[in-house]
Amino acid sequence: MMHPETPICNTCGEHIGFGPDGNGVFVGCHECNFPICKSCLEYEINEGHTACIQCGTPYDGNLTKVGEMEKEPVTRNTMAAHLSNSQDAGLHARNVSTVSTVDTEMTDESGNPIWKNRVESWKDKKNKKKKGGDKVAKEVQVPEDQHIEEKQQSADPNAMQPPSQIIPIPKSQITPYRIVIILRLIILGLFFHYRITNPVESSYGLWLTSVICEIWFAISWVLDQFPKWYPINRVTFTDELSARYEREGEPSELAAVDFFVSTVDPLKEPPLITANTVLSILAVDYPVEKVSCYVSDDGAAMLTFESLVETAEFARKWVPFCKKFSIEPRAPEFYFSQKIDYLKDKVQPSFVKERRAMKRDYEEYKVRVNALVAKAQKTPEEGWTMQDGTPWPGNNPRDHPGMIQVFLGHSGAHDIEGNELPRLVYVSREKRPGYQHHKKAGAENALVRVSAVLTNAPYILNLDCDHYVNNSKAVREAMCFMMDPQVGRDVCYIQFPQRFDGIDRSDRYANRNTVFFDVNMKGLDGIQGPVYVGTGCVFYRQALYGYGPQSLPTLPSPSSSSSCCCCGPKKPKKDLEEFKRDARRDDLNAAIFNLKEIESYDDYERSLLISQMSFEKTFGMSSVFIESTLMENGGLAESANPATMINEAIHVISCGYEEKTAWGKEIGWIYGSVTEDILTGFKMHCRGWRSIYCMPVRPAFKGSAPINLSDRLHQVLRWALGSVEIFLSRHCPLWYGWGGGRLKLLQRLAYINTIVYPFTSLPLVAYCTLPAICLLTGKFIIPTLSNIAAVWFLGLFLSIITTSVLEIRWSGVSIEELWRNEQFWVIGGVSAHLFAVFQGFLKMLAGVDTNFTVTAKAADDQEFGELYMIKWTTVLIPPTTLLVLNLVGVVAGFSDALNKGYEAWGPLFGKVFFAFWVILHLYPFLKGLMGRQNRTPTIVILWSVLLASVFSLVWVKIDPFVSKGDSNLTQGCIAIDC
């Protein structure tokens, strides 16, 4: 084995090794001593990179000649050829270790299975390392710190800079923030010590309920707060990216990207909104041949198909117009509707004339699309018919064949200037009765397979149909991380924040989620990366296939089993070996294909790994798709036959393709929850990948949000139900993924917070009910405060305020945004989250499924017209009941104080403050409930008043929080007075 002090290759993570004479450490660049092994250096030279990637100094001539002599043509005609060639490529071609098939493609020329040859090569490599171990031990190694100093001293100031950079939060902002968090934690401990040791005997039930709720709130705060311990900011340099990969006069070396757009119901997700998203993708500032757009129509609607036909035709005019005049944003609906000076920074005199012509063309295009929508409002009895007279295959959206149509591309129509357009592909996967189709997650996985067969770009960017590209350089921003050799090697996805149009200025229902996107996500970026939020995300395709990152952390060493005075007798050696074997097997399941640690397994474990898994069991029965998964840098195999590609693409989207495979279990978008995004990102982080949060100055993508109260609550209900489903599944972060040890503790706390927050609704409803109970009964949850107790209460109050102020300081969010987030936390908690908990348990335990309607994506013509719309939903009843109860309690409390006199006013203020805290947090709900003309659905008022009245009457009759001892004492006093 190599000596542990041997320098590590900065590209593949292996030890560098020795030079040709065997006496010294191998040096690739004598100028800056950049740590790179011989295999990686030869690979870089074969790829045409003849200069050091650190300082830009050309490599030695002799070494270049050696690289040219050893350069061999790499053929990827078949899967077997790729596997055999990948043995020499080392970690540059991420190898697959789970090969076990009898197909001819998986055997070499002599007929032996490839995996047997792989095992022999591993053994030979292991033996060579053992023979060279003694020589390594004798070498005088250069410390790594000295290498770094040499690089800093000898680096050329004119060399290329990294395309991205981390900007840490200034210590003057982050240090006080952390100190206050620790102080708040200490004050919380002292506060709970007082609360627990000072019960309120006269209202013991109220006191106990309040303490339990407060403990849960404290746990929720810890889960939310500590993942924000290491917040960071990042900046990108797209000019540096272009300098590296877009040299003048040479073909662009930027990586290809496949865009995914998902839609279901064109009547709720208007085709014009989807079309604007597609147009913004086709006009993105990126090499045309590197962009492909796949539109998934999971409703098999002919309206969506025909609107894409019109969109492809309009794109021939729109795309060259955007690129000629550098239009932002490149979604025509939002470009022509923005209220800014569109002549700013425009220098070409023809711009005004061409803009007017383009706006007229777009208006005509909108008329044609809206005519299609009007026509689709009433479905003919015989079903839809295409222009050639044949029936539309998707007339039955639940029983239809797979459909694929390529509109644009290198073989399709060019723009009006004769230039090539990006590829546009319509996809509708096969649907048959009796099959589980897994909704959006299943549609995304179908797009993964289709795109792998047709284009196989190494990166995937998925968008919802209502999220258009607002920044034409967004893909370049992501590539600044993905294509950075120092950063991108372990990155599974780049997540962009969600930004929205059409929200009222005050953001009444916290639709922007600014606190989450500008505070929580920045904190996660400093740990292992942000969570995946479902849209605006650039994936590394290999990570979706279940591969592990290039540099995986080693498995945690087993704890010592030696006996001691407090540990009991020593465990048998056999049990320890079985424990280690089970732990490693679980680790392999977390990262299916990983050769980084394969040499640490014995022959039994290795054979078990190879024999129990195969390509077909994992990826399905498609040799074309399997071959595409082996191409780390994407692209189509030379053996690909264009004539059969569409047929193969139809095959991989058949409804039975995923049966008995790992799709949705270990690879692709993960099934098992309506919030498949959280599950998918969680699985990747458990495999050792990290993610990156990218926040360009100009927002990368913008979408539309449901701004009326009912739609907003149903959206939150869906998210919360997904979290409850994950909590009740095997993927719960409380117990999943501990074996590999690759998910960092603070990252795990963040994922735990994402799945337990709906349960906060139970103590929150109870806590919001307590003020009304206290006012109606005259009891209180807090005893008379001593001086010390007053200090703890005041300290807790001040620490909460100080934490928020310091958080605002380093994150840049406003006080209003923080307050809106706090308000909707209460509104959603006592309504949508409460329903999600009960529906989640009904679904998981009783099998009662809840169907969700797709949120409408388009608003009325009048600005913020939907803000005042009220739709009947049972979710509105609990918060309305709480409002009525607390308002009644305030009135009852003041009435009681007026009857009792001056002495009753002191205790009243504490109770009224408590009630006003609830009313103030529910005020946006109350305002939305009243609607534009102060009209609330009658059924909501009736149910709420009925519940409040019944509760009050039952309370007066039972009064369970008054102890019997107090009652007897009162009666005795009355008798004595008599």
Short mmCIF file of N, CA and C in Angstrom, two decimals, residues 745-881:
data_model
loop_
_atom_site.label_atom_id
_atom_site.label_comp_id
_atom_site.label_asym_id
_atom_site.label_seq_id
_atom_site.Cartn_x
_atom_site.Cartn_y
_atom_site.Cartn_z
N LEU A 745 -23.80 15.51 10.00
CA LEU A 745 -24.79 15.60 11.07
C LEU A 745 -25.71 16.80 10.90
N LEU A 746 -25.15 17.97 10.63
CA LEU A 746 -26.00 19.15 10.46
C LEU A 746 -26.89 19.02 9.24
N GLN A 747 -26.39 18.34 8.19
CA GLN A 747 -27.22 18.09 7.01
C GLN A 747 -28.37 17.17 7.37
N ARG A 748 -28.11 16.19 8.20
CA ARG A 748 -29.17 15.29 8.65
C ARG A 748 -30.21 16.04 9.48
N LEU A 749 -29.76 16.96 10.33
CA LEU A 749 -30.71 17.76 11.10
C LEU A 749 -31.63 18.55 10.18
N ALA A 750 -31.05 19.08 9.09
CA ALA A 750 -31.87 19.83 8.14
C ALA A 750 -32.91 18.94 7.49
N TYR A 751 -32.53 17.72 7.11
CA TYR A 751 -33.50 16.80 6.50
C TYR A 751 -34.54 16.34 7.51
N ILE A 752 -34.12 16.15 8.76
CA ILE A 752 -35.09 15.79 9.80
C ILE A 752 -36.11 16.92 9.96
N ASN A 753 -35.63 18.15 9.91
CA ASN A 753 -36.54 19.29 10.02
C ASN A 753 -37.55 19.33 8.88
N THR A 754 -37.13 18.92 7.67
CA THR A 754 -38.04 18.95 6.53
C THR A 754 -39.15 17.91 6.63
N ILE A 755 -38.97 16.88 7.48
CA ILE A 755 -40.01 15.85 7.55
C ILE A 755 -40.78 15.86 8.87
N VAL A 756 -40.34 16.62 9.87
CA VAL A 756 -41.07 16.66 11.14
C VAL A 756 -41.84 17.96 11.32
N TYR A 757 -41.59 18.96 10.46
CA TYR A 757 -42.26 20.25 10.70
C TYR A 757 -43.78 20.17 10.64
N PRO A 758 -44.40 19.28 9.83
CA PRO A 758 -45.87 19.24 9.88
C PRO A 758 -46.41 18.85 11.25
N PHE A 759 -45.66 18.07 12.02
CA PHE A 759 -46.15 17.63 13.33
C PHE A 759 -46.17 18.78 14.33
N THR A 760 -45.50 19.88 14.03
CA THR A 760 -45.57 21.05 14.90
C THR A 760 -46.99 21.61 14.94
N SER A 761 -47.82 21.24 13.97
CA SER A 761 -49.19 21.75 13.94
C SER A 761 -49.98 21.33 15.17
N LEU A 762 -49.71 20.14 15.71
CA LEU A 762 -50.47 19.67 16.88
C LEU A 762 -50.21 20.54 18.11
N PRO A 763 -48.95 20.74 18.53
CA PRO A 763 -48.75 21.66 19.66
C PRO A 763 -49.10 23.10 19.33
N LEU A 764 -48.99 23.49 18.06
CA LEU A 764 -49.31 24.87 17.69
C LEU A 764 -50.80 25.15 17.85
N VAL A 765 -51.64 24.22 17.43
CA VAL A 765 -53.09 24.40 17.61
C VAL A 765 -53.43 24.46 19.09
N ALA A 766 -52.80 23.58 19.87
CA ALA A 766 -53.06 23.60 21.31
C ALA A 766 -52.60 24.92 21.93
N TYR A 767 -51.45 25.40 21.52
CA TYR A 767 -50.90 26.63 22.11
C TYR A 767 -51.72 27.85 21.72
N CYS A 768 -52.26 27.85 20.49
CA CYS A 768 -53.10 28.97 20.05
C CYS A 768 -54.48 28.94 20.70
N THR A 769 -54.87 27.79 21.26
CA THR A 769 -56.15 27.68 21.95
C THR A 769 -56.04 28.11 23.41
N LEU A 770 -54.83 28.00 23.98
CA LEU A 770 -54.64 28.31 25.40
C LEU A 770 -55.05 29.73 25.77
N PRO A 771 -54.73 30.78 24.99
CA PRO A 771 -55.15 32.13 25.40
C PRO A 771 -56.64 32.27 25.59
N ALA A 772 -57.43 31.69 24.68
CA ALA A 772 -58.89 31.78 24.81
C ALA A 772 -59.35 31.05 26.07
N ILE A 773 -58.75 29.89 26.36
CA ILE A 773 -59.13 29.14 27.56
C ILE A 773 -58.80 29.94 28.81
N CYS A 774 -57.62 30.56 28.83
CA CYS A 774 -57.23 31.35 30.00
C CYS A 774 -58.18 32.53 30.22
N LEU A 775 -58.57 33.18 29.15
CA LEU A 775 -59.46 34.34 29.28
C LEU A 775 -60.86 33.93 29.69
N LEU A 776 -61.33 32.77 29.23
CA LEU A 776 -62.68 32.33 29.56
C LEU A 776 -62.78 31.78 30.97
N THR A 777 -61.68 31.22 31.50
CA THR A 777 -61.72 30.58 32.82
C THR A 777 -61.07 31.40 33.91
N GLY A 778 -60.32 32.43 33.52
CA GLY A 778 -59.63 33.21 34.53
C GLY A 778 -58.35 32.58 35.02
N LYS A 779 -57.94 31.46 34.45
CA LYS A 779 -56.70 30.80 34.83
C LYS A 779 -55.58 31.27 33.92
N PHE A 780 -54.31 30.89 34.30
CA PHE A 780 -53.16 31.25 33.46
C PHE A 780 -52.13 30.13 33.56
N ILE A 781 -51.26 30.06 32.53
CA ILE A 781 -50.30 28.96 32.43
C ILE A 781 -48.99 29.28 33.13
N ILE A 782 -48.83 30.54 33.59
CA ILE A 782 -47.58 30.96 34.23
C ILE A 782 -47.90 31.45 35.63
N PRO A 783 -47.16 30.98 36.65
CA PRO A 783 -47.40 31.47 38.01
C PRO A 783 -46.88 32.90 38.18
N THR A 784 -47.07 33.45 39.34
CA THR A 784 -46.57 34.79 39.62
C THR A 784 -45.05 34.80 39.50
N LEU A 785 -44.52 35.71 38.69
CA LEU A 785 -43.10 35.71 38.37
C LEU A 785 -42.27 36.30 39.50
N SER A 786 -41.17 35.61 39.81
CA SER A 786 -40.17 36.17 40.72
C SER A 786 -39.19 37.02 39.91
N ASN A 787 -38.26 37.65 40.59
CA ASN A 787 -37.28 38.49 39.89
C ASN A 787 -36.40 37.66 38.96
N ILE A 788 -35.96 36.48 39.43
CA ILE A 788 -35.12 35.62 38.60
C ILE A 788 -35.89 35.11 37.40
N ALA A 789 -37.14 34.71 37.62
CA ALA A 789 -37.97 34.22 36.51
C ALA A 789 -38.19 35.31 35.48
N ALA A 790 -38.38 36.53 35.94
CA ALA A 790 -38.57 37.64 35.00
C ALA A 790 -37.34 37.85 34.14
N VAL A 791 -36.16 37.61 34.72
CA VAL A 791 -34.92 37.73 33.95
C VAL A 791 -34.87 36.69 32.85
N TRP A 792 -35.26 35.43 33.16
CA TRP A 792 -35.23 34.38 32.13
C TRP A 792 -36.23 34.67 31.01
N PHE A 793 -37.42 35.14 31.37
CA PHE A 793 -38.40 35.47 30.34
C PHE A 793 -37.92 36.63 29.48
N LEU A 794 -37.37 37.65 30.11
CA LEU A 794 -36.87 38.80 29.36
C LEU A 794 -35.68 38.40 28.49
N GLY A 795 -34.78 37.57 29.03
CA GLY A 795 -33.62 37.11 28.26
C GLY A 795 -34.02 36.29 27.05
N LEU A 796 -35.03 35.42 27.22
CA LEU A 796 -35.49 34.62 26.09
C LEU A 796 -36.10 35.51 25.02
N PHE A 797 -36.90 36.47 25.46
CA PHE A 797 -37.53 37.39 24.50
C PHE A 797 -36.47 38.19 23.74
N LEU A 798 -35.47 38.70 24.44
CA LEU A 798 -34.42 39.49 23.78
C LEU A 798 -33.55 38.63 22.87
N SER A 799 -33.28 37.39 23.28
CA SER A 799 -32.46 36.51 22.44
C SER A 799 -33.16 36.17 21.13
N ILE A 800 -34.48 36.01 21.19
CA ILE A 800 -35.24 35.74 19.95
C ILE A 800 -35.14 36.93 19.01
N ILE A 801 -35.31 38.14 19.55
CA ILE A 801 -35.24 39.34 18.72
C ILE A 801 -33.83 39.51 18.16
N THR A 802 -32.81 39.33 19.01
CA THR A 802 -31.42 39.52 18.56
C THR A 802 -31.04 38.51 17.48
N THR A 803 -31.46 37.27 17.64
CA THR A 803 -31.18 36.26 16.62
C THR A 803 -31.76 36.67 15.28
N SER A 804 -32.99 37.16 15.29
CA SER A 804 -33.63 37.58 14.04
C SER A 804 -32.92 38.76 13.42
N VAL A 805 -32.52 39.73 14.26
CA VAL A 805 -31.84 40.92 13.74
C VAL A 805 -30.51 40.54 13.10
N LEU A 806 -29.72 39.70 13.77
CA LEU A 806 -28.43 39.29 13.23
C LEU A 806 -28.59 38.43 11.98
N GLU A 807 -29.66 37.64 11.94
CA GLU A 807 -29.93 36.83 10.74
C GLU A 807 -30.27 37.73 9.57
N ILE A 808 -31.03 38.77 9.83
CA ILE A 808 -31.34 39.73 8.77
C ILE A 808 -30.07 40.41 8.27
N ARG A 809 -29.13 40.64 9.19
CA ARG A 809 -27.92 41.38 8.84
C ARG A 809 -27.05 40.61 7.85
N TRP A 810 -26.83 39.30 8.08
CA TRP A 810 -25.94 38.57 7.18
C TRP A 810 -26.65 38.00 5.96
N SER A 811 -27.96 37.84 6.03
CA SER A 811 -28.68 37.23 4.91
C SER A 811 -29.21 38.25 3.92
N GLY A 812 -29.52 39.46 4.38
CA GLY A 812 -30.04 40.48 3.49
C GLY A 812 -31.55 40.50 3.35
N VAL A 813 -32.27 39.62 4.05
CA VAL A 813 -33.73 39.66 3.99
C VAL A 813 -34.23 40.83 4.81
N SER A 814 -35.44 41.26 4.53
CA SER A 814 -36.00 42.42 5.23
C SER A 814 -36.80 41.97 6.44
N ILE A 815 -37.09 42.93 7.33
CA ILE A 815 -37.89 42.62 8.51
C ILE A 815 -39.29 42.19 8.12
N GLU A 816 -39.84 42.85 7.09
CA GLU A 816 -41.19 42.49 6.64
C GLU A 816 -41.24 41.05 6.14
N GLU A 817 -40.23 40.61 5.39
CA GLU A 817 -40.20 39.24 4.89
C GLU A 817 -40.09 38.24 6.04
N LEU A 818 -39.29 38.59 7.04
CA LEU A 818 -39.17 37.70 8.20
C LEU A 818 -40.48 37.61 8.95
N TRP A 819 -41.18 38.74 9.08
CA TRP A 819 -42.45 38.74 9.79
C TRP A 819 -43.53 37.99 9.00
N ARG A 820 -43.57 38.16 7.69
CA ARG A 820 -44.53 37.42 6.88
C ARG A 820 -44.29 35.91 6.99
N ASN A 821 -43.04 35.52 7.02
CA ASN A 821 -42.71 34.10 7.17
C ASN A 821 -43.20 33.57 8.52
N GLU A 822 -43.02 34.38 9.56
CA GLU A 822 -43.47 33.99 10.89
C GLU A 822 -45.00 33.86 10.92
N GLN A 823 -45.69 34.79 10.30
CA GLN A 823 -47.15 34.74 10.28
C GLN A 823 -47.65 33.50 9.54
N PHE A 824 -47.08 33.23 8.37
CA PHE A 824 -47.60 32.10 7.62
C PHE A 824 -47.18 30.78 8.25
N TRP A 825 -46.12 30.78 9.05
CA TRP A 825 -45.78 29.57 9.79
C TRP A 825 -46.93 29.19 10.72
N VAL A 826 -47.57 30.18 11.34
CA VAL A 826 -48.71 29.92 12.21
C VAL A 826 -49.95 29.59 11.37
N ILE A 827 -50.18 30.34 10.30
CA ILE A 827 -51.37 30.10 9.47
C ILE A 827 -51.33 28.70 8.87
N GLY A 828 -50.20 28.34 8.25
CA GLY A 828 -50.09 27.02 7.66
C GLY A 828 -50.08 25.92 8.70
N GLY A 829 -49.50 26.21 9.88
CA GLY A 829 -49.42 25.19 10.92
C GLY A 829 -50.77 24.79 11.47
N VAL A 830 -51.67 25.75 11.65
CA VAL A 830 -52.98 25.42 12.24
C VAL A 830 -54.00 25.03 11.19
N SER A 831 -53.60 24.96 9.93
CA SER A 831 -54.55 24.59 8.88
C SER A 831 -54.00 23.45 8.02
N ALA A 832 -53.16 23.79 7.04
CA ALA A 832 -52.69 22.80 6.07
C ALA A 832 -51.84 21.72 6.72
N HIS A 833 -50.92 22.10 7.60
CA HIS A 833 -50.06 21.10 8.22
C HIS A 833 -50.86 20.13 9.09
N LEU A 834 -51.87 20.65 9.75
CA LEU A 834 -52.71 19.80 10.60
C LEU A 834 -53.43 18.75 9.77
N PHE A 835 -53.99 19.17 8.64
CA PHE A 835 -54.67 18.22 7.76
C PHE A 835 -53.68 17.23 7.16
N ALA A 836 -52.48 17.70 6.86
CA ALA A 836 -51.47 16.80 6.27
C ALA A 836 -51.11 15.67 7.22
N VAL A 837 -51.02 15.95 8.51
CA VAL A 837 -50.67 14.91 9.48
C VAL A 837 -51.73 13.82 9.49
N PHE A 838 -52.99 14.22 9.57
CA PHE A 838 -54.06 13.22 9.62
C PHE A 838 -54.17 12.48 8.28
N GLN A 839 -54.07 13.18 7.17
CA GLN A 839 -54.18 12.52 5.87
C GLN A 839 -52.98 11.61 5.63
N GLY A 840 -51.81 12.00 6.12
CA GLY A 840 -50.63 11.16 5.96
C GLY A 840 -50.78 9.84 6.69
N PHE A 841 -51.29 9.90 7.91
CA PHE A 841 -51.49 8.65 8.65
C PHE A 841 -52.60 7.81 8.04
N LEU A 842 -53.65 8.46 7.52
CA LEU A 842 -54.71 7.70 6.85
C LEU A 842 -54.18 7.00 5.60
N LYS A 843 -53.31 7.69 4.87
CA LYS A 843 -52.78 7.12 3.64
C LYS A 843 -51.81 5.98 3.91
N MET A 844 -50.92 6.17 4.87
CA MET A 844 -49.89 5.18 5.12
C MET A 844 -50.39 4.00 5.94
N LEU A 845 -51.34 4.24 6.84
CA LEU A 845 -51.79 3.18 7.73
C LEU A 845 -53.10 2.53 7.27
N ALA A 846 -54.01 3.34 6.72
CA ALA A 846 -55.31 2.81 6.30
C ALA A 846 -55.44 2.69 4.79
N GLY A 847 -54.48 3.19 4.04
CA GLY A 847 -54.54 3.09 2.58
C GLY A 847 -55.50 4.04 1.92
N VAL A 848 -55.95 5.06 2.65
CA VAL A 848 -56.87 6.06 2.09
C VAL A 848 -56.05 7.13 1.40
N ASP A 849 -56.10 7.19 0.08
CA ASP A 849 -55.30 8.13 -0.68
C ASP A 849 -56.06 9.43 -0.88
N THR A 850 -55.32 10.52 -0.94
CA THR A 850 -55.91 11.84 -1.15
C THR A 850 -55.45 12.37 -2.50
N ASN A 851 -56.39 12.71 -3.35
CA ASN A 851 -56.04 13.24 -4.66
C ASN A 851 -55.92 14.75 -4.59
N PHE A 852 -54.85 15.26 -5.21
CA PHE A 852 -54.60 16.70 -5.22
C PHE A 852 -54.85 17.24 -6.61
N THR A 853 -55.49 18.36 -6.66
CA THR A 853 -55.67 19.03 -7.95
C THR A 853 -54.46 19.89 -8.23
N VAL A 854 -54.09 20.00 -9.49
CA VAL A 854 -52.95 20.81 -9.88
C VAL A 854 -53.28 22.28 -9.66
N THR A 855 -52.36 23.00 -9.04
CA THR A 855 -52.57 24.41 -8.78
C THR A 855 -52.62 25.19 -10.08
N ALA A 856 -53.61 26.06 -10.22
CA ALA A 856 -53.71 26.87 -11.42
C ALA A 856 -52.51 27.79 -11.55
N LYS A 857 -51.98 27.92 -12.76
CA LYS A 857 -50.75 28.67 -12.98
C LYS A 857 -50.99 30.08 -13.52
N ALA A 858 -52.16 30.38 -14.01
CA ALA A 858 -52.40 31.69 -14.62
C ALA A 858 -53.35 32.49 -13.76
N ALA A 859 -53.10 33.77 -13.65
CA ALA A 859 -53.96 34.67 -12.87
C ALA A 859 -54.93 35.39 -13.78
N ASP A 860 -55.85 36.12 -13.16
CA ASP A 860 -56.78 36.93 -13.95
C ASP A 860 -56.03 38.06 -14.64
N ASP A 861 -56.71 38.66 -15.60
CA ASP A 861 -56.09 39.77 -16.31
C ASP A 861 -55.83 40.93 -15.36
N GLN A 862 -56.71 41.15 -14.41
CA GLN A 862 -56.51 42.23 -13.46
C GLN A 862 -55.38 41.86 -12.50
N GLU A 863 -54.50 42.79 -12.25
CA GLU A 863 -53.34 42.52 -11.40
C GLU A 863 -53.78 42.11 -10.00
N PHE A 864 -53.23 41.01 -9.52
CA PHE A 864 -53.53 40.44 -8.21
C PHE A 864 -55.02 40.11 -8.08
N GLY A 865 -55.64 39.76 -9.20
CA GLY A 865 -57.07 39.46 -9.15
C GLY A 865 -57.39 38.26 -8.28
N GLU A 866 -56.51 37.27 -8.27
CA GLU A 866 -56.78 36.06 -7.51
C GLU A 866 -56.54 36.24 -6.02
N LEU A 867 -55.89 37.34 -5.64
CA LEU A 867 -55.57 37.54 -4.23
C LEU A 867 -56.83 37.55 -3.37
N TYR A 868 -57.93 38.00 -3.93
CA TYR A 868 -59.14 38.19 -3.15
C TYR A 868 -60.17 37.09 -3.39
N MET A 869 -59.79 36.06 -4.14
CA MET A 869 -60.73 34.98 -4.40
C MET A 869 -60.78 34.04 -3.20
N ILE A 870 -61.97 33.62 -2.83
CA ILE A 870 -62.16 32.68 -1.73
C ILE A 870 -62.86 31.44 -2.27
N LYS A 871 -62.23 30.30 -2.09
CA LYS A 871 -62.82 29.03 -2.50
C LYS A 871 -63.05 28.18 -1.26
N TRP A 872 -64.19 27.54 -1.21
CA TRP A 872 -64.53 26.73 -0.03
C TRP A 872 -63.58 25.54 0.08
N THR A 873 -63.03 25.37 1.28
CA THR A 873 -62.19 24.23 1.59
C THR A 873 -62.20 24.02 3.09
N THR A 874 -62.18 22.77 3.52
CA THR A 874 -62.22 22.46 4.95
C THR A 874 -60.96 22.95 5.67
N VAL A 875 -59.90 23.22 4.92
CA VAL A 875 -58.66 23.69 5.54
C VAL A 875 -58.88 25.04 6.22
N LEU A 876 -59.89 25.80 5.81
CA LEU A 876 -60.13 27.12 6.38
C LEU A 876 -60.78 27.07 7.75
N ILE A 877 -61.34 25.93 8.16
CA ILE A 877 -62.13 25.88 9.39
C ILE A 877 -61.28 26.03 10.65
N PRO A 878 -60.18 25.26 10.83
CA PRO A 878 -59.43 25.39 12.10
C PRO A 878 -58.92 26.79 12.39
N PRO A 879 -58.24 27.48 11.46
CA PRO A 879 -57.78 28.83 11.82
C PRO A 879 -58.91 29.81 12.06
N THR A 880 -60.03 29.64 11.34
CA THR A 880 -61.18 30.53 11.59
C THR A 880 -61.73 30.29 12.99
N THR A 881 -61.80 29.03 13.41
CA THR A 881 -62.26 28.70 14.76
C THR A 881 -61.35 29.31 15.81
#
